[in-house]
Amino acid sequence: MDAKVSRRAALGVIIAALAAGPFAIRSLRKKKPNISPDEAPYDNTLSVNPDLVQTDLSPEQLQDALNMLLAEREMWLKFRGVSVTIKVIPGKTEADAAEPACEGFARLTLDNVHLDGDLKVYPFALKFAYSQSKDAEPLTELTLDRNNNVREIKGQSVEGLAPAFAAQLLTTPLEIFAAIPNQAIRDILGTSLWTVKQVSPDHLLFEPTNELNPDGFFAPEMEFDQGHFAKFVSKHMEEQPFTVITFGSHVESNGFYYPSRIHFTLDPNGNTSVEETHLTLILSDISVDVG
């Protein structure tokens, strides 16, 4: 098979998986709203009954771990876009030493941001533009609004760049955190779908247990290092592909800590029709917009 066609097919599988929402953690309580009458969906004073949570942490340590998740969620819910110098590096390799498939400047902006915790719509629409340099005219521009079935690309095709996929990776943490309002966190912790571990003083892990949710999926895995979102493994079931995304080397911009390295893996998980796929984004000159 032609290498370019094969790569496009693999990216198509990835984009479809992203758009289908494997990141979303839907409410685990059937026909019950996520929002409590007396609580905002993303209120940062959330606490849970430690007796219901699988963990070796003390109640105080468990609350500290929960507060770390809430603080990172609060930050990402303010994300409204980013401008970066971007390198796109395919393959499973040491990204810093690898030859990029493309390198240029990307500008991402979010529109129609929807954060009410009910999960009935996607949390945002986006616009993505890619150019050879910051001051150059865009080579390609993408408008993506999944709620209204809008996907428009203007300009030329750029070798090594899948605009929808790159844009999705740049916004992944916002989509994840928008999908875990307080009630979803309570549901996952209170029904033994997560165990909370402290790997080191600054390294926390919300790890799925062997319990399945009512839809037959294992809960996703979330990892935090030095207070920042470091890894996400999407919820999955046996012999179904799942995604692994790591976020590293965070840099500060406008009071926001944004990863300068994002690595994506599509794991076939025993599905012989899907190939393992890797892609890394190396980012610099990061400027974040917050709302």
mmCIF file of C-alpha atoms in Angstrom:
data_model
loop_
_atom_site.group_PDB
_atom_site.id
_atom_site.type_symbol
_atom_site.label_atom_id
_atom_site.label_comp_id
_atom_site.label_asym_id
_atom_site.label_seq_id
_atom_site.Cartn_x
_atom_site.Cartn_y
_atom_site.Cartn_z
ATOM 1 C CA MET A 1 0.000 0.000 0.000
ATOM 2 C CA ASP A 2 1.220 3.510 -0.769
ATOM 3 C CA ALA A 3 2.842 4.999 2.364
ATOM 4 C CA LYS A 4 0.963 8.294 2.090
ATOM 5 C CA VAL A 5 -2.370 6.529 1.683
ATOM 6 C CA SER A 6 -1.579 4.246 4.618
ATOM 7 C CA ARG A 7 -0.689 7.196 6.815
ATOM 8 C CA ARG A 8 -3.859 9.040 5.870
ATOM 9 C CA ALA A 9 -5.897 5.938 6.647
ATOM 10 C CA ALA A 10 -4.262 5.658 10.073
ATOM 11 C CA LEU A 11 -4.873 9.328 10.804
ATOM 12 C CA GLY A 12 -8.453 8.871 9.655
ATOM 13 C CA VAL A 13 -8.910 6.176 12.289
ATOM 14 C CA ILE A 14 -7.403 8.490 14.915
ATOM 15 C CA ILE A 15 -9.517 11.506 13.979
ATOM 16 C CA ALA A 16 -12.650 9.379 13.915
ATOM 17 C CA ALA A 17 -11.794 8.031 17.364
ATOM 18 C CA LEU A 18 -11.253 11.540 18.703
ATOM 19 C CA ALA A 19 -14.451 12.880 17.182
ATOM 20 C CA ALA A 20 -16.429 9.922 18.496
ATOM 21 C CA GLY A 21 -15.496 10.930 22.007
ATOM 22 C CA PRO A 22 -13.387 8.163 23.573
ATOM 23 C CA PHE A 23 -12.164 10.831 25.980
ATOM 24 C CA ALA A 24 -15.639 11.570 27.350
ATOM 25 C CA ILE A 25 -16.527 10.163 30.725
ATOM 26 C CA ARG A 26 -20.307 10.016 30.568
ATOM 27 C CA SER A 27 -22.402 9.965 33.694
ATOM 28 C CA LEU A 28 -22.406 6.478 35.182
ATOM 29 C CA ARG A 29 -25.847 6.921 36.688
ATOM 30 C CA LYS A 30 -28.450 6.125 34.075
ATOM 31 C CA LYS A 31 -31.067 8.818 33.459
ATOM 32 C CA LYS A 32 -29.688 11.010 36.242
ATOM 33 C CA PRO A 33 -28.410 14.548 35.524
ATOM 34 C CA ASN A 34 -24.802 15.418 36.259
ATOM 35 C CA ILE A 35 -25.681 18.705 37.923
ATOM 36 C CA SER A 36 -26.848 18.733 41.525
ATOM 37 C CA PRO A 37 -29.478 21.406 42.253
ATOM 38 C CA ASP A 38 -27.264 23.141 44.805
ATOM 39 C CA GLU A 39 -23.909 22.841 43.049
ATOM 40 C CA ALA A 40 -22.234 24.196 39.944
ATOM 41 C CA PRO A 41 -20.925 21.335 37.774
ATOM 42 C CA TYR A 42 -17.269 22.411 38.084
ATOM 43 C CA ASP A 43 -17.268 23.739 41.648
ATOM 44 C CA ASN A 44 -13.773 23.450 43.118
ATOM 45 C CA THR A 45 -14.898 22.617 46.648
ATOM 46 C CA LEU A 46 -15.667 19.026 45.680
ATOM 47 C CA SER A 47 -15.014 16.339 48.259
ATOM 48 C CA VAL A 48 -15.872 12.647 48.320
ATOM 49 C CA ASN A 49 -16.453 10.104 51.049
ATOM 50 C CA PRO A 50 -12.989 8.508 51.503
ATOM 51 C CA ASP A 51 -14.607 5.276 52.709
ATOM 52 C CA LEU A 52 -15.969 4.725 49.176
ATOM 53 C CA VAL A 53 -12.645 5.235 47.370
ATOM 54 C CA GLN A 54 -10.087 2.544 46.614
ATOM 55 C CA THR A 55 -6.822 4.089 47.831
ATOM 56 C CA ASP A 56 -3.996 3.696 50.322
ATOM 57 C CA LEU A 57 -3.956 7.455 50.873
ATOM 58 C CA SER A 58 -5.162 9.065 54.062
ATOM 59 C CA PRO A 59 -8.348 11.151 53.799
ATOM 60 C CA GLU A 60 -6.201 14.292 53.827
ATOM 61 C CA GLN A 61 -3.916 12.972 51.069
ATOM 62 C CA LEU A 62 -6.927 11.885 49.034
ATOM 63 C CA GLN A 63 -8.399 15.389 49.246
ATOM 64 C CA ASP A 64 -5.036 16.856 48.208
ATOM 65 C CA ALA A 65 -5.021 14.560 45.167
ATOM 66 C CA LEU A 66 -8.555 15.567 44.319
ATOM 67 C CA ASN A 67 -7.658 19.243 44.726
ATOM 68 C CA MET A 68 -4.801 18.787 42.252
ATOM 69 C CA LEU A 69 -7.213 17.374 39.674
ATOM 70 C CA LEU A 70 -9.678 20.217 40.323
ATOM 71 C CA ALA A 71 -7.000 22.904 40.013
ATOM 72 C CA GLU A 72 -5.832 21.540 36.679
ATOM 73 C CA ARG A 73 -9.428 21.264 35.508
ATOM 74 C CA GLU A 74 -10.071 24.886 36.504
ATOM 75 C CA MET A 75 -7.065 26.008 34.468
ATOM 76 C CA TRP A 76 -7.982 24.048 31.333
ATOM 77 C CA LEU A 77 -11.605 25.160 31.386
ATOM 78 C CA LYS A 78 -10.254 28.689 30.797
ATOM 79 C CA PHE A 79 -8.323 27.622 27.679
ATOM 80 C CA ARG A 80 -9.441 29.558 24.592
ATOM 81 C CA GLY A 81 -6.609 29.008 22.125
ATOM 82 C CA VAL A 82 -2.885 28.899 21.547
ATOM 83 C CA SER A 83 -0.262 30.117 19.062
ATOM 84 C CA VAL A 84 2.837 27.947 18.673
ATOM 85 C CA THR A 85 5.780 27.019 16.545
ATOM 86 C CA ILE A 86 5.009 23.378 15.850
ATOM 87 C CA LYS A 87 6.930 20.297 14.730
ATOM 88 C CA VAL A 88 4.948 17.212 13.734
ATOM 89 C CA ILE A 89 6.936 14.003 14.168
ATOM 90 C CA PRO A 90 5.405 10.652 13.167
ATOM 91 C CA GLY A 91 6.535 7.280 14.455
ATOM 92 C CA LYS A 92 7.705 5.773 17.717
ATOM 93 C CA THR A 93 11.020 7.496 18.210
ATOM 94 C CA GLU A 94 12.914 9.972 20.352
ATOM 95 C CA ALA A 95 11.051 13.017 19.091
ATOM 96 C CA ASP A 96 13.716 15.614 19.872
ATOM 97 C CA ALA A 97 16.208 13.882 17.569
ATOM 98 C CA ALA A 98 13.771 12.886 14.838
ATOM 99 C CA GLU A 99 13.201 14.610 11.526
ATOM 100 C CA PRO A 100 9.824 16.391 11.568
ATOM 101 C CA ALA A 101 7.277 15.611 8.880
ATOM 102 C CA CYS A 102 6.463 19.315 8.870
ATOM 103 C CA GLU A 103 7.475 22.393 10.844
ATOM 104 C CA GLY A 104 5.790 25.779 10.933
ATOM 105 C CA PHE A 105 3.500 28.083 12.884
ATOM 106 C CA ALA A 106 0.011 27.189 14.104
ATOM 107 C CA ARG A 107 -2.746 29.349 15.530
ATOM 108 C CA LEU A 108 -5.730 27.758 17.258
ATOM 109 C CA THR A 109 -8.819 29.617 18.499
ATOM 110 C CA LEU A 110 -11.943 28.215 20.160
ATOM 111 C CA ASP A 111 -15.491 29.406 19.523
ATOM 112 C CA ASN A 112 -18.893 28.637 21.078
ATOM 113 C CA VAL A 113 -17.339 27.220 24.244
ATOM 114 C CA HIS A 114 -20.034 25.254 26.081
ATOM 115 C CA LEU A 115 -19.276 24.299 29.676
ATOM 116 C CA ASP A 116 -22.425 23.506 31.629
ATOM 117 C CA GLY A 117 -21.560 19.940 32.606
ATOM 118 C CA ASP A 118 -24.488 18.218 30.911
ATOM 119 C CA LEU A 119 -22.366 16.680 28.121
ATOM 120 C CA LYS A 120 -25.132 16.952 25.547
ATOM 121 C CA VAL A 121 -22.925 18.851 23.109
ATOM 122 C CA TYR A 122 -19.213 19.026 22.348
ATOM 123 C CA PRO A 123 -17.594 21.694 24.523
ATOM 124 C CA PHE A 124 -16.333 23.910 21.684
ATOM 125 C CA ALA A 125 -15.885 24.637 18.002
ATOM 126 C CA LEU A 126 -12.413 25.486 16.727
ATOM 127 C CA LYS A 127 -10.448 27.274 14.046
ATOM 128 C CA PHE A 128 -6.922 26.181 13.159
ATOM 129 C CA ALA A 129 -4.482 27.898 10.799
ATOM 130 C CA TYR A 130 -1.026 26.694 9.754
ATOM 131 C CA SER A 131 1.664 28.747 8.029
ATOM 132 C CA GLN A 132 5.387 28.504 7.359
ATOM 133 C CA SER A 133 6.130 31.236 9.893
ATOM 134 C CA LYS A 134 4.334 33.535 12.318
ATOM 135 C CA ASP A 135 4.105 36.431 9.869
ATOM 136 C CA ALA A 136 3.328 34.374 6.761
ATOM 137 C CA GLU A 137 -0.089 33.878 5.206
ATOM 138 C CA PRO A 138 -1.810 30.619 6.239
ATOM 139 C CA LEU A 139 -1.166 27.641 3.976
ATOM 140 C CA THR A 140 -4.204 25.825 5.315
ATOM 141 C CA GLU A 141 -7.132 26.806 7.540
ATOM 142 C CA LEU A 142 -9.578 24.487 9.285
ATOM 143 C CA THR A 143 -12.980 25.246 10.794
ATOM 144 C CA LEU A 144 -14.432 22.396 12.845
ATOM 145 C CA ASP A 145 -17.799 22.469 14.637
ATOM 146 C CA ARG A 146 -18.959 18.950 15.421
ATOM 147 C CA ASN A 147 -22.232 20.112 16.973
ATOM 148 C CA ASN A 148 -23.376 21.590 13.658
ATOM 149 C CA ASN A 149 -21.606 19.056 11.417
ATOM 150 C CA VAL A 150 -19.283 21.735 9.999
ATOM 151 C CA ARG A 151 -15.826 20.781 8.748
ATOM 152 C CA GLU A 152 -14.256 23.171 6.272
ATOM 153 C CA ILE A 153 -10.664 23.314 5.049
ATOM 154 C CA LYS A 154 -9.290 26.168 2.974
ATOM 155 C CA GLY A 155 -5.920 26.384 1.292
ATOM 156 C CA GLN A 156 -3.498 23.672 0.324
ATOM 157 C CA SER A 157 -2.613 20.294 1.710
ATOM 158 C CA VAL A 158 0.566 20.365 3.798
ATOM 159 C CA GLU A 159 2.742 17.268 3.666
ATOM 160 C CA GLY A 160 2.917 15.599 7.084
ATOM 161 C CA LEU A 161 0.084 17.637 8.606
ATOM 162 C CA ALA A 162 -3.456 16.466 9.364
ATOM 163 C CA PRO A 163 -5.041 19.767 10.519
ATOM 164 C CA ALA A 164 -8.039 18.244 12.322
ATOM 165 C CA PHE A 165 -5.852 15.800 14.206
ATOM 166 C CA ALA A 166 -3.265 18.414 15.223
ATOM 167 C CA ALA A 167 -6.006 20.810 16.324
ATOM 168 C CA GLN A 168 -7.681 18.059 18.345
ATOM 169 C CA LEU A 169 -4.477 17.193 20.173
ATOM 170 C CA LEU A 170 -3.910 20.855 21.067
ATOM 171 C CA THR A 171 -7.357 20.957 22.717
ATOM 172 C CA THR A 172 -7.508 17.449 24.186
ATOM 173 C CA PRO A 173 -7.121 18.398 27.894
ATOM 174 C CA LEU A 174 -10.004 20.879 27.699
ATOM 175 C CA GLU A 175 -12.248 18.230 26.168
ATOM 176 C CA ILE A 176 -11.257 15.725 28.842
ATOM 177 C CA PHE A 177 -11.805 18.067 31.770
ATOM 178 C CA ALA A 178 -15.087 19.345 30.346
ATOM 179 C CA ALA A 179 -16.225 15.701 30.419
ATOM 180 C CA ILE A 180 -15.650 15.289 34.163
ATOM 181 C CA PRO A 181 -17.986 17.590 36.088
ATOM 182 C CA ASN A 182 -18.155 16.924 39.802
ATOM 183 C CA GLN A 183 -20.893 14.315 39.615
ATOM 184 C CA ALA A 184 -18.895 12.235 37.124
ATOM 185 C CA ILE A 185 -15.893 12.319 39.468
ATOM 186 C CA ARG A 186 -18.060 11.196 42.373
ATOM 187 C CA ASP A 187 -19.541 8.421 40.243
ATOM 188 C CA ILE A 188 -16.162 7.077 39.162
ATOM 189 C CA LEU A 189 -14.610 7.222 42.634
ATOM 190 C CA GLY A 190 -17.712 6.093 44.495
ATOM 191 C CA THR A 191 -18.365 3.044 42.336
ATOM 192 C CA SER A 192 -14.812 1.676 42.586
ATOM 193 C CA LEU A 193 -13.899 2.418 38.963
ATOM 194 C CA TRP A 194 -10.790 4.400 39.981
ATOM 195 C CA THR A 195 -8.068 3.741 42.509
ATOM 196 C CA VAL A 196 -6.037 6.761 43.604
ATOM 197 C CA LYS A 197 -2.279 6.284 44.016
ATOM 198 C CA GLN A 198 0.569 8.570 44.975
ATOM 199 C CA VAL A 199 3.583 7.470 42.947
ATOM 200 C CA SER A 200 5.758 10.174 44.534
ATOM 201 C CA PRO A 201 5.019 13.406 46.455
ATOM 202 C CA ASP A 202 4.316 15.272 43.203
ATOM 203 C CA HIS A 203 3.141 12.366 41.038
ATOM 204 C CA LEU A 204 -0.484 11.192 41.310
ATOM 205 C CA LEU A 205 -2.352 8.496 39.424
ATOM 206 C CA PHE A 206 -6.088 7.964 38.986
ATOM 207 C CA GLU A 207 -5.964 4.393 37.715
ATOM 208 C CA PRO A 208 -8.857 2.228 36.496
ATOM 209 C CA THR A 209 -9.730 -0.806 38.564
ATOM 210 C CA ASN A 210 -10.895 -4.113 37.139
ATOM 211 C CA GLU A 211 -14.505 -2.985 37.404
ATOM 212 C CA LEU A 212 -16.457 -2.158 34.226
ATOM 213 C CA ASN A 213 -18.887 0.740 33.974
ATOM 214 C CA PRO A 214 -22.520 0.063 32.910
ATOM 215 C CA ASP A 215 -21.515 0.465 29.246
ATOM 216 C CA GLY A 216 -18.884 -2.288 29.504
ATOM 217 C CA PHE A 217 -15.843 0.028 29.513
ATOM 218 C CA PHE A 218 -12.970 0.399 31.930
ATOM 219 C CA ALA A 219 -12.601 3.930 33.288
ATOM 220 C CA PRO A 220 -9.894 6.115 31.713
ATOM 221 C CA GLU A 221 -6.545 6.639 33.395
ATOM 222 C CA MET A 222 -5.363 10.112 34.389
ATOM 223 C CA GLU A 223 -1.887 10.990 35.635
ATOM 224 C CA PHE A 224 -0.542 14.216 37.150
ATOM 225 C CA ASP A 225 3.108 15.164 37.614
ATOM 226 C CA GLN A 226 4.389 18.293 39.338
ATOM 227 C CA GLY A 227 0.791 19.455 39.616
ATOM 228 C CA HIS A 228 0.077 19.231 35.879
ATOM 229 C CA PHE A 229 -1.822 16.848 33.616
ATOM 230 C CA ALA A 230 0.776 14.382 32.337
ATOM 231 C CA LYS A 231 -0.988 11.347 30.854
ATOM 232 C CA PHE A 232 -4.396 10.181 29.695
ATOM 233 C CA VAL A 233 -5.436 6.683 28.657
ATOM 234 C CA SER A 234 -8.928 6.641 27.175
ATOM 235 C CA LYS A 235 -11.615 4.343 28.505
ATOM 236 C CA HIS A 236 -11.656 1.058 26.592
ATOM 237 C CA MET A 237 -12.947 -2.471 26.425
ATOM 238 C CA GLU A 238 -11.302 -5.729 25.397
ATOM 239 C CA GLU A 239 -10.151 -5.964 21.747
ATOM 240 C CA GLN A 240 -11.143 -2.350 21.077
ATOM 241 C CA PRO A 241 -8.552 0.326 20.233
ATOM 242 C CA PHE A 242 -7.766 2.981 22.798
ATOM 243 C CA THR A 243 -5.605 6.097 22.913
ATOM 244 C CA VAL A 244 -2.677 7.060 25.135
ATOM 245 C CA ILE A 245 -1.659 10.722 25.247
ATOM 246 C CA THR A 246 1.222 12.121 27.288
ATOM 247 C CA PHE A 247 1.818 15.799 28.020
ATOM 248 C CA GLY A 248 5.252 16.993 29.077
ATOM 249 C CA SER A 249 7.658 19.901 29.530
ATOM 250 C CA HIS A 250 4.972 22.412 30.499
ATOM 251 C CA VAL A 251 5.773 26.093 30.012
ATOM 252 C CA GLU A 252 4.058 29.133 31.518
ATOM 253 C CA SER A 253 2.159 31.582 29.301
ATOM 254 C CA ASN A 254 -0.324 34.163 30.543
ATOM 255 C CA GLY A 255 -0.608 32.359 33.876
ATOM 256 C CA PHE A 256 -1.338 29.078 32.080
ATOM 257 C CA TYR A 257 0.870 25.968 31.986
ATOM 258 C CA TYR A 258 0.792 24.381 28.551
ATOM 259 C CA PRO A 259 2.699 21.243 27.474
ATOM 260 C CA SER A 260 5.462 21.744 24.948
ATOM 261 C CA ARG A 261 5.510 18.036 24.086
ATOM 262 C CA ILE A 262 2.387 16.006 23.266
ATOM 263 C CA HIS A 263 2.738 12.356 22.283
ATOM 264 C CA PHE A 264 -0.173 10.330 20.907
ATOM 265 C CA THR A 265 -0.442 6.550 20.627
ATOM 266 C CA LEU A 266 -3.293 4.558 19.139
ATOM 267 C CA ASP A 267 -3.135 1.093 20.720
ATOM 268 C CA PRO A 268 -4.937 -1.612 18.668
ATOM 269 C CA ASN A 269 -5.578 -3.587 21.872
ATOM 270 C CA GLY A 270 -5.924 -6.857 19.977
ATOM 271 C CA ASN A 271 -7.949 -5.424 17.093
ATOM 272 C CA THR A 272 -6.176 -6.770 14.009
ATOM 273 C CA SER A 273 -7.853 -4.246 11.687
ATOM 274 C CA VAL A 274 -6.104 -1.297 13.378
ATOM 275 C CA GLU A 275 -2.387 -0.556 13.250
ATOM 276 C CA GLU A 276 -0.441 0.891 16.168
ATOM 277 C CA THR A 277 0.164 4.579 15.446
ATOM 278 C CA HIS A 278 2.386 7.198 17.068
ATOM 279 C CA LEU A 279 2.642 10.944 16.595
ATOM 280 C CA THR A 280 4.452 13.647 18.552
ATOM 281 C CA LEU A 281 3.947 17.412 18.584
ATOM 282 C CA ILE A 282 6.933 19.486 19.710
ATOM 283 C CA LEU A 283 5.863 23.047 20.523
ATOM 284 C CA SER A 284 7.787 26.247 21.210
ATOM 285 C CA ASP A 285 7.121 30.005 21.324
ATOM 286 C CA ILE A 286 3.877 29.140 23.104
ATOM 287 C CA SER A 287 1.305 31.890 23.649
ATOM 288 C CA VAL A 288 -1.961 30.844 25.329
ATOM 289 C CA ASP A 289 -5.303 32.651 25.251
ATOM 290 C CA VAL A 290 -7.491 32.298 28.332
ATOM 291 C CA GLY A 291 -11.101 33.204 28.968
#
